[in-house]
Amino acid sequence: MNTIGILTSGGDAPGMNAAIRAVVRKCIYDGINVKGIIRGFNGLISGDIKTMDIGSVADIIHRGGTILLTARSEKFKTEEGQKKAVENIKKHKIDGLVIIGGDGSFRGAQVLNRLGIPSIGIPATIDNDIAGTDYSIGFDTAVNTVIDVINKIRDTATSHERINVIEVMGRDSGFIALEAGLAGGAESILVPEVKFDINKVCDKIIRGYQRGKLHSIIIVAEGAASGFGISESIKTITGFETRVTVLGHIQRGGNPTALDRVLASRMGSKAVELLENGEENKMVGVIGRQIVVNDLSEILVQKKEFNYDIYKLAEVLSI
Ligand code: ATP
């Protein structure tokens, strides 16, 4: 392995930069050349590829986003795009690739493996919806961003005695809503994985008010319902004043937490080690505090299990 390429793809996630830094520095430490591909798979197709040195990843460990930029590449899904990508990989003498992104990006990695380019995936998505790992890079930061917002909204919610509905990201999964809801002390957490009854949500709000509660926080994952829809229903059923906050892209930005930086550093280094050892088509993950390695093909056919125990606990504690 003389030269390793690195790219970030799909939605950005805080901590991607820390992973890029780890890959670049580990390569240089081990005497391997490293090339950065700009704008994900699009950069492979256009040949937007540059040599990375120690300095090129200086001062980025604490920054959100990705210095390599990211993109969704429709062209890479075509045979023609893939052929062009392989031509450029060969032209730049890249022997293996580290691909940082979500499950879509890993499907791209699988294609490259099939075409003879050893590729390793590092899970980075705030949704945390990738099987084979407890955490994806960016999730912890996103949860902490939501908690910060909940804290602020609590202050104003209490002062005005209002119901606050907070819509968070999670089209197909409620991981952010679940953890932020539990840590933020939300009264109800609505996620795509669990069917909810708006009347029960309202009953709980009414019970709270009857015993003198000054506010209620309802967390809604975007895939479960619209925050505005839930707010209207609560207003109609309870008659209480409601406010909605849709967090959107705020959740994707910001300085990565210590957990995300450490995770990214460990995963980046491990990905390089795997390529050095002749491995391909693998994804680095973390289970408990242990770094683990799985086949990409196995990961991509699994759905990450929702944690019903935590969901139940949140219900018990918000009685
Ligand atoms: P996020 O979880 O943030 O959405 P992601 O990696 O899942 O991240 P996608 O947009 O699904 O994001 O995928 C990123 C890119 O991976 C796509 O734009 C495309 O270039 C490539 N890709 C996805 N699926 C395939 C596939 N089946 N074959 C080849 N390339 C693919």
Tab-separated table of C-alpha atoms and ligand atoms in Angstrom:
chain	number	residue	atom	x	y	z
A	1	MET	CA	0.000	0.000	0.000
A	2	ASN	CA	1.853	3.090	-1.253
A	3	THR	CA	-0.982	5.561	-1.574
A	4	ILE	CA	-4.319	5.804	0.209
A	5	GLY	CA	-7.171	8.049	-0.926
A	6	ILE	CA	-9.762	9.557	1.370
A	7	LEU	CA	-13.184	11.070	0.706
A	8	THR	CA	-16.268	12.255	2.589
A	9	SER	CA	-19.678	11.589	1.024
A	10	GLY	CA	-23.413	12.025	1.681
A	11	GLY	CA	-24.588	14.346	4.467
A	12	ASP	CA	-21.846	16.032	6.476
A	13	ALA	CA	-21.416	15.225	10.155
A	14	PRO	CA	-19.353	16.917	12.878
A	15	GLY	CA	-16.206	14.875	13.428
A	16	MET	CA	-15.584	14.098	9.741
A	17	ASN	CA	-12.603	16.470	9.892
A	18	ALA	CA	-11.163	14.647	12.897
A	19	ALA	CA	-11.433	11.388	10.900
A	20	ILE	CA	-9.712	12.950	7.862
A	21	ARG	CA	-6.931	14.196	10.147
A	22	ALA	CA	-6.495	10.745	11.673
A	23	VAL	CA	-6.290	9.014	8.275
A	24	VAL	CA	-3.799	11.551	6.912
A	25	ARG	CA	-1.572	11.572	10.007
A	26	LYS	CA	-1.611	7.778	10.433
A	27	CYS	CA	-0.657	7.340	6.765
A	28	ILE	CA	2.180	9.836	7.023
A	29	TYR	CA	3.394	8.267	10.283
A	30	ASP	CA	3.493	4.881	8.517
A	31	GLY	CA	5.224	6.255	5.408
A	32	ILE	CA	2.185	6.067	3.106
A	33	ASN	CA	1.187	8.812	0.651
A	34	VAL	CA	-2.312	10.141	1.110
A	35	LYS	CA	-4.582	11.885	-1.377
A	36	GLY	CA	-7.740	13.807	-0.602
A	37	ILE	CA	-10.664	13.528	-3.008
A	38	ILE	CA	-12.832	16.651	-3.191
A	39	ARG	CA	-16.670	16.439	-3.178
A	40	GLY	CA	-17.020	12.715	-2.545
A	41	PHE	CA	-17.498	10.378	-5.498
A	42	ASN	CA	-17.881	13.410	-7.790
A	43	GLY	CA	-14.206	14.197	-7.164
A	44	LEU	CA	-13.217	10.696	-8.244
A	45	ILE	CA	-15.090	11.209	-11.501
A	46	SER	CA	-13.761	14.722	-12.214
A	47	GLY	CA	-10.252	13.916	-10.956
A	48	ASP	CA	-10.386	16.618	-8.263
A	49	ILE	CA	-7.732	14.929	-6.149
A	50	LYS	CA	-4.919	16.540	-4.133
A	51	THR	CA	-1.963	15.348	-2.111
A	52	MET	CA	-2.414	15.777	1.644
A	53	ASP	CA	0.473	16.558	3.967
A	54	ILE	CA	0.758	16.974	7.742
A	55	GLY	CA	-0.090	20.670	7.506
A	56	SER	CA	-3.182	20.150	5.339
A	57	VAL	CA	-5.029	18.710	8.338
A	58	ALA	CA	-3.703	21.151	10.934
A	59	ASP	CA	-6.256	23.064	12.995
A	60	ILE	CA	-9.294	21.004	11.914
A	61	ILE	CA	-9.854	18.501	14.737
A	62	HIS	CA	-12.338	20.874	16.405
A	63	ARG	CA	-14.195	21.969	13.266
A	64	GLY	CA	-17.573	20.723	12.046
A	65	GLY	CA	-18.189	20.015	8.347
A	66	THR	CA	-15.521	18.517	6.102
A	67	ILE	CA	-12.494	20.216	4.554
A	68	LEU	CA	-12.754	17.765	1.632
A	69	LEU	CA	-16.342	18.909	0.956
A	70	THR	CA	-19.084	16.379	0.413
A	71	ALA	CA	-21.649	15.667	-2.282
A	72	ARG	CA	-24.292	13.275	-3.441
A	73	SER	CA	-23.179	11.958	-6.831
A	74	GLU	CA	-25.824	10.618	-9.196
A	75	LYS	CA	-23.119	10.105	-11.832
A	76	PHE	CA	-21.302	7.607	-9.621
A	77	LYS	CA	-24.380	5.389	-9.709
A	78	THR	CA	-23.862	4.910	-13.463
A	79	GLU	CA	-21.430	2.476	-15.078
A	80	GLU	CA	-19.862	5.322	-17.023
A	81	GLY	CA	-19.258	7.337	-13.828
A	82	GLN	CA	-17.771	4.334	-12.050
A	83	LYS	CA	-15.452	3.624	-15.008
A	84	LYS	CA	-14.204	7.200	-14.986
A	85	ALA	CA	-13.688	7.036	-11.193
A	86	VAL	CA	-11.559	3.894	-11.495
A	87	GLU	CA	-9.512	5.509	-14.295
A	88	ASN	CA	-8.735	8.480	-12.046
A	89	ILE	CA	-7.937	6.242	-9.065
A	90	LYS	CA	-5.407	4.409	-11.241
A	91	LYS	CA	-4.066	7.647	-12.739
A	92	HIS	CA	-3.349	8.958	-9.228
A	93	LYS	CA	-1.854	5.583	-8.232
A	94	ILE	CA	-4.286	5.211	-5.327
A	95	ASP	CA	-4.082	1.653	-3.937
A	96	GLY	CA	-6.956	1.833	-1.455
A	97	LEU	CA	-9.678	4.185	-0.266
A	98	VAL	CA	-11.161	5.284	3.042
A	99	ILE	CA	-14.772	6.357	2.578
A	100	ILE	CA	-16.371	8.417	5.334
A	101	GLY	CA	-20.161	8.664	5.133
A	102	GLY	CA	-23.491	6.922	5.587
A	103	ASP	CA	-24.997	3.756	4.132
A	104	GLY	CA	-25.364	5.273	0.641
A	105	SER	CA	-21.660	6.047	0.597
A	106	PHE	CA	-20.945	2.464	1.679
A	107	ARG	CA	-22.911	1.178	-1.330
A	108	GLY	CA	-20.507	3.276	-3.389
A	109	ALA	CA	-17.595	1.716	-1.474
A	110	GLN	CA	-18.936	-1.728	-2.294
A	111	VAL	CA	-18.987	-0.871	-5.990
A	112	LEU	CA	-15.318	0.178	-5.805
A	113	ASN	CA	-14.409	-3.046	-3.999
A	114	ARG	CA	-16.140	-5.022	-6.750
A	115	LEU	CA	-14.118	-3.077	-9.321
A	116	GLY	CA	-10.885	-4.087	-7.583
A	117	ILE	CA	-10.214	-0.986	-5.450
A	118	PRO	CA	-9.888	-1.987	-1.756
A	119	SER	CA	-12.175	0.341	0.185
A	120	ILE	CA	-12.931	0.718	3.902
A	121	GLY	CA	-15.947	2.559	5.335
A	122	ILE	CA	-16.056	4.843	8.365
A	123	PRO	CA	-19.626	5.519	9.578
A	124	ALA	CA	-20.343	9.246	9.843
A	125	THR	CA	-23.950	10.363	9.964
A	126	ILE	CA	-25.818	12.287	12.652
A	127	ASP	CA	-28.759	9.873	12.226
A	128	ASN	CA	-26.740	7.000	13.780
A	129	ASP	CA	-28.728	4.571	11.629
A	130	ILE	CA	-25.873	2.280	10.565
A	131	ALA	CA	-25.803	-1.299	11.849
A	132	GLY	CA	-22.626	-2.806	13.312
A	133	THR	CA	-21.684	0.204	15.411
A	134	ASP	CA	-23.109	1.764	18.565
A	135	TYR	CA	-22.107	5.204	17.343
A	136	SER	CA	-21.576	6.900	14.015
A	137	ILE	CA	-19.379	9.984	13.937
A	138	GLY	CA	-21.491	13.123	14.426
A	139	PHE	CA	-24.357	11.582	16.383
A	140	ASP	CA	-23.112	12.582	19.822
A	141	THR	CA	-22.530	16.163	18.705
A	142	ALA	CA	-26.008	16.361	17.134
A	143	VAL	CA	-27.625	15.028	20.336
A	144	ASN	CA	-25.739	17.601	22.399
A	145	THR	CA	-26.840	20.366	20.024
A	146	VAL	CA	-30.467	19.323	20.522
A	147	ILE	CA	-30.013	19.197	24.299
A	148	ASP	CA	-28.559	22.694	24.266
A	149	VAL	CA	-31.688	23.869	22.415
A	150	ILE	CA	-33.987	22.006	24.828
A	151	ASN	CA	-32.270	23.729	27.788
A	152	LYS	CA	-32.846	27.130	26.232
A	153	ILE	CA	-36.424	26.393	25.255
A	154	ARG	CA	-37.159	25.122	28.778
A	155	ASP	CA	-36.295	28.567	30.188
A	156	THR	CA	-38.756	30.367	27.970
A	157	ALA	CA	-41.335	27.543	28.107
A	158	THR	CA	-41.407	27.775	31.911
A	159	SER	CA	-41.682	31.552	31.935
A	160	HIS	CA	-44.622	31.524	29.529
A	161	GLU	CA	-46.174	28.238	30.687
A	162	ARG	CA	-46.275	26.880	27.181
A	163	ILE	CA	-46.066	23.546	25.428
A	164	ASN	CA	-43.014	23.391	23.184
A	165	VAL	CA	-42.767	20.976	20.303
A	166	ILE	CA	-39.237	20.454	18.973
A	167	GLU	CA	-38.806	18.732	15.612
A	168	VAL	CA	-35.445	17.036	15.144
A	169	MET	CA	-33.806	15.194	12.243
A	170	GLY	CA	-34.499	11.502	11.638
A	171	ARG	CA	-36.499	10.658	8.509
A	172	ASP	CA	-36.359	6.907	9.012
A	173	SER	CA	-34.950	6.604	12.505
A	174	GLY	CA	-35.568	8.170	15.885
A	175	PHE	CA	-32.113	7.845	17.443
A	176	ILE	CA	-31.517	11.599	17.862
A	177	ALA	CA	-35.041	12.141	19.221
A	178	LEU	CA	-34.682	9.241	21.638
A	179	GLU	CA	-31.350	10.176	23.228
A	180	ALA	CA	-31.951	13.929	23.203
A	181	GLY	CA	-35.472	13.366	24.546
A	182	LEU	CA	-34.256	11.233	27.445
A	183	ALA	CA	-31.285	13.473	28.255
A	184	GLY	CA	-33.393	16.621	27.870
A	185	GLY	CA	-36.222	15.339	30.062
A	186	ALA	CA	-38.909	15.559	27.357
A	187	GLU	CA	-42.479	14.655	28.321
A	188	SER	CA	-43.035	12.685	25.104
A	189	ILE	CA	-40.755	11.412	22.347
A	190	LEU	CA	-42.290	10.644	18.957
A	191	VAL	CA	-40.212	8.423	16.658
A	192	PRO	CA	-40.884	6.598	13.371
A	193	GLU	CA	-40.238	3.223	15.035
A	194	VAL	CA	-43.111	3.466	17.534
A	195	LYS	CA	-46.764	4.190	16.736
A	196	PHE	CA	-48.037	7.005	18.915
A	197	ASP	CA	-51.452	8.145	20.090
A	198	ILE	CA	-51.771	11.941	20.211
A	199	ASN	CA	-54.517	11.629	22.845
A	200	LYS	CA	-52.080	9.896	25.198
A	201	VAL	CA	-49.501	12.635	24.573
A	202	CYS	CA	-52.165	15.213	25.477
A	203	ASP	CA	-53.368	13.268	28.547
A	204	LYS	CA	-49.830	13.384	29.919
A	205	ILE	CA	-49.595	17.142	29.287
A	206	ILE	CA	-52.918	17.708	31.083
A	207	ARG	CA	-51.885	15.520	34.044
A	208	GLY	CA	-48.671	17.544	34.304
A	209	TYR	CA	-50.532	20.835	34.396
A	210	GLN	CA	-52.959	19.520	36.993
A	211	ARG	CA	-50.073	18.959	39.372
A	212	GLY	CA	-48.573	22.373	38.702
A	213	LYS	CA	-46.102	21.730	35.890
A	214	LEU	CA	-45.199	24.947	34.089
A	215	HIS	CA	-44.087	23.556	30.749
A	216	SER	CA	-43.960	20.481	28.543
A	217	ILE	CA	-41.386	19.546	25.921
A	218	ILE	CA	-42.405	17.187	23.126
A	219	ILE	CA	-39.642	15.885	20.838
A	220	VAL	CA	-40.699	14.774	17.366
A	221	ALA	CA	-38.424	13.034	14.871
A	222	GLU	CA	-39.240	14.413	11.398
A	223	GLY	CA	-40.051	10.893	10.173
A	224	ALA	CA	-42.720	10.392	12.878
A	225	ALA	CA	-44.789	13.517	12.208
A	226	SER	CA	-44.438	17.206	11.446
A	227	GLY	CA	-43.739	19.399	14.463
A	228	PHE	CA	-46.340	21.904	13.254
A	229	GLY	CA	-48.961	19.165	12.837
A	230	ILE	CA	-48.341	17.852	16.363
A	231	SER	CA	-48.447	21.361	17.792
A	232	GLU	CA	-51.816	22.077	16.133
A	233	SER	CA	-53.276	18.804	17.411
A	234	ILE	CA	-52.090	19.503	20.973
A	235	LYS	CA	-53.576	23.000	20.847
A	236	THR	CA	-56.907	21.671	19.584
A	237	ILE	CA	-57.130	18.834	22.102
A	238	THR	CA	-55.794	20.591	25.238
A	239	GLY	CA	-56.498	24.253	24.519
A	240	PHE	CA	-52.976	25.102	25.763
A	241	GLU	CA	-50.712	27.549	24.009
A	242	THR	CA	-48.055	25.773	21.934
A	243	ARG	CA	-44.872	26.774	20.124
A	244	VAL	CA	-42.856	24.850	17.539
A	245	THR	CA	-39.112	24.815	16.862
A	246	VAL	CA	-37.838	22.961	13.808
A	247	LEU	CA	-34.119	22.468	14.282
A	248	GLY	CA	-33.082	21.450	10.749
A	249	HIS	CA	-29.483	21.875	9.685
A	250	ILE	CA	-28.315	23.356	13.000
A	251	GLN	CA	-28.016	19.707	14.047
A	252	ARG	CA	-25.401	19.008	11.390
A	253	GLY	CA	-23.010	21.808	12.364
A	254	GLY	CA	-20.885	22.849	15.284
A	255	ASN	CA	-17.701	21.741	16.989
A	256	PRO	CA	-17.599	17.967	17.454
A	257	THR	CA	-17.834	16.729	21.035
A	258	ALA	CA	-14.867	15.004	22.665
A	259	LEU	CA	-16.629	11.664	22.103
A	260	ASP	CA	-16.922	12.289	18.350
A	261	ARG	CA	-13.313	13.480	18.064
A	262	VAL	CA	-11.943	10.451	19.903
A	263	LEU	CA	-14.184	8.094	17.922
A	264	ALA	CA	-13.168	9.687	14.607
A	265	SER	CA	-9.486	9.518	15.517
A	266	ARG	CA	-9.703	5.831	16.462
A	267	MET	CA	-11.778	4.874	13.420
A	268	GLY	CA	-9.541	6.816	11.008
A	269	SER	CA	-6.422	5.132	12.286
A	270	LYS	CA	-8.059	1.680	12.218
A	271	ALA	CA	-9.229	2.143	8.607
A	272	VAL	CA	-5.643	2.813	7.499
A	273	GLU	CA	-4.404	-0.192	9.477
A	274	LEU	CA	-6.961	-2.414	7.705
A	275	LEU	CA	-5.824	-1.276	4.253
A	276	GLU	CA	-2.191	-1.791	5.290
A	277	ASN	CA	-3.094	-5.366	6.267
A	278	GLY	CA	-4.624	-6.059	2.857
A	279	GLU	CA	-8.252	-5.894	4.023
A	280	GLU	CA	-11.079	-4.615	1.818
A	281	ASN	CA	-14.859	-4.159	1.869
A	282	LYS	CA	-14.931	-3.602	5.635
A	283	MET	CA	-16.538	-1.061	7.948
A	284	VAL	CA	-14.960	0.126	11.169
A	285	GLY	CA	-17.383	0.416	14.104
A	286	VAL	CA	-17.448	0.739	17.868
A	287	ILE	CA	-19.292	-1.588	20.232
A	288	GLY	CA	-19.080	-0.529	23.850
A	289	ARG	CA	-15.609	1.005	23.965
A	290	GLN	CA	-14.087	-1.523	21.552
A	291	ILE	CA	-13.279	-0.765	17.920
A	292	VAL	CA	-14.747	-3.549	15.761
A	293	VAL	CA	-14.568	-4.486	12.085
A	294	ASN	CA	-17.427	-5.897	9.997
A	295	ASP	CA	-17.977	-6.823	6.346
A	296	LEU	CA	-19.633	-3.955	4.496
A	297	SER	CA	-21.902	-6.441	2.716
A	298	GLU	CA	-23.214	-7.703	6.065
A	299	ILE	CA	-23.757	-4.209	7.464
A	300	LEU	CA	-25.684	-3.030	4.418
A	301	VAL	CA	-28.364	-5.737	4.649
A	302	GLN	CA	-29.041	-5.057	8.333
A	303	LYS	CA	-31.251	-2.428	9.903
A	304	LYS	CA	-29.900	-0.894	13.085
A	305	GLU	CA	-32.112	-1.932	15.970
A	306	PHE	CA	-34.025	0.773	17.763
A	307	ASN	CA	-33.395	0.758	21.514
A	308	TYR	CA	-36.866	0.049	22.933
A	309	ASP	CA	-35.416	-0.224	26.475
A	310	ILE	CA	-34.304	3.410	26.381
A	311	TYR	CA	-37.649	4.401	24.855
A	312	LYS	CA	-39.487	2.656	27.685
A	313	LEU	CA	-37.168	4.228	30.269
A	314	ALA	CA	-37.890	7.696	28.877
A	315	GLU	CA	-41.620	6.955	29.282
A	316	VAL	CA	-41.166	5.784	32.862
A	317	LEU	CA	-39.076	8.806	33.840
A	318	SER	CA	-41.428	11.343	32.242
A	319	ILE	CA	-44.518	10.059	34.025
B	1	ATP	P1	-26.482	10.238	4.849
B	1	ATP	O1	-26.752	9.131	5.812
B	1	ATP	O2	-25.973	11.455	5.504
B	1	ATP	O3	-27.604	10.478	3.877
B	1	ATP	P2	-25.223	8.659	2.831
B	1	ATP	O4	-23.825	8.245	2.614
B	1	ATP	O5	-26.218	7.583	3.133
B	1	ATP	O6	-25.224	9.761	3.955
B	1	ATP	P3	-26.378	9.033	0.194
B	1	ATP	O7	-26.800	10.279	-0.505
B	1	ATP	O8	-27.376	7.973	0.374
B	1	ATP	O9	-25.733	9.513	1.586
B	1	ATP	O10	-25.145	8.408	-0.608
B	1	ATP	C1	-24.000	9.179	-0.904
B	1	ATP	C2	-23.510	8.868	-2.287
B	1	ATP	O11	-23.100	7.492	-2.347
B	1	ATP	C3	-24.523	8.998	-3.403
B	1	ATP	O12	-24.732	10.315	-3.816
B	1	ATP	C4	-23.868	8.151	-4.497
B	1	ATP	O13	-22.858	8.879	-5.136
B	1	ATP	C5	-23.238	7.020	-3.685
B	1	ATP	N1	-24.128	5.857	-3.747
B	1	ATP	C6	-25.259	5.632	-3.029
B	1	ATP	N2	-25.844	4.460	-3.380
B	1	ATP	C7	-25.066	3.934	-4.360
B	1	ATP	C8	-25.132	2.743	-5.154
B	1	ATP	N3	-26.110	1.848	-5.013
B	1	ATP	N4	-24.143	2.539	-6.065
B	1	ATP	C9	-23.151	3.443	-6.212
B	1	ATP	N5	-23.039	4.567	-5.501
B	1	ATP	C10	-23.969	4.831	-4.596
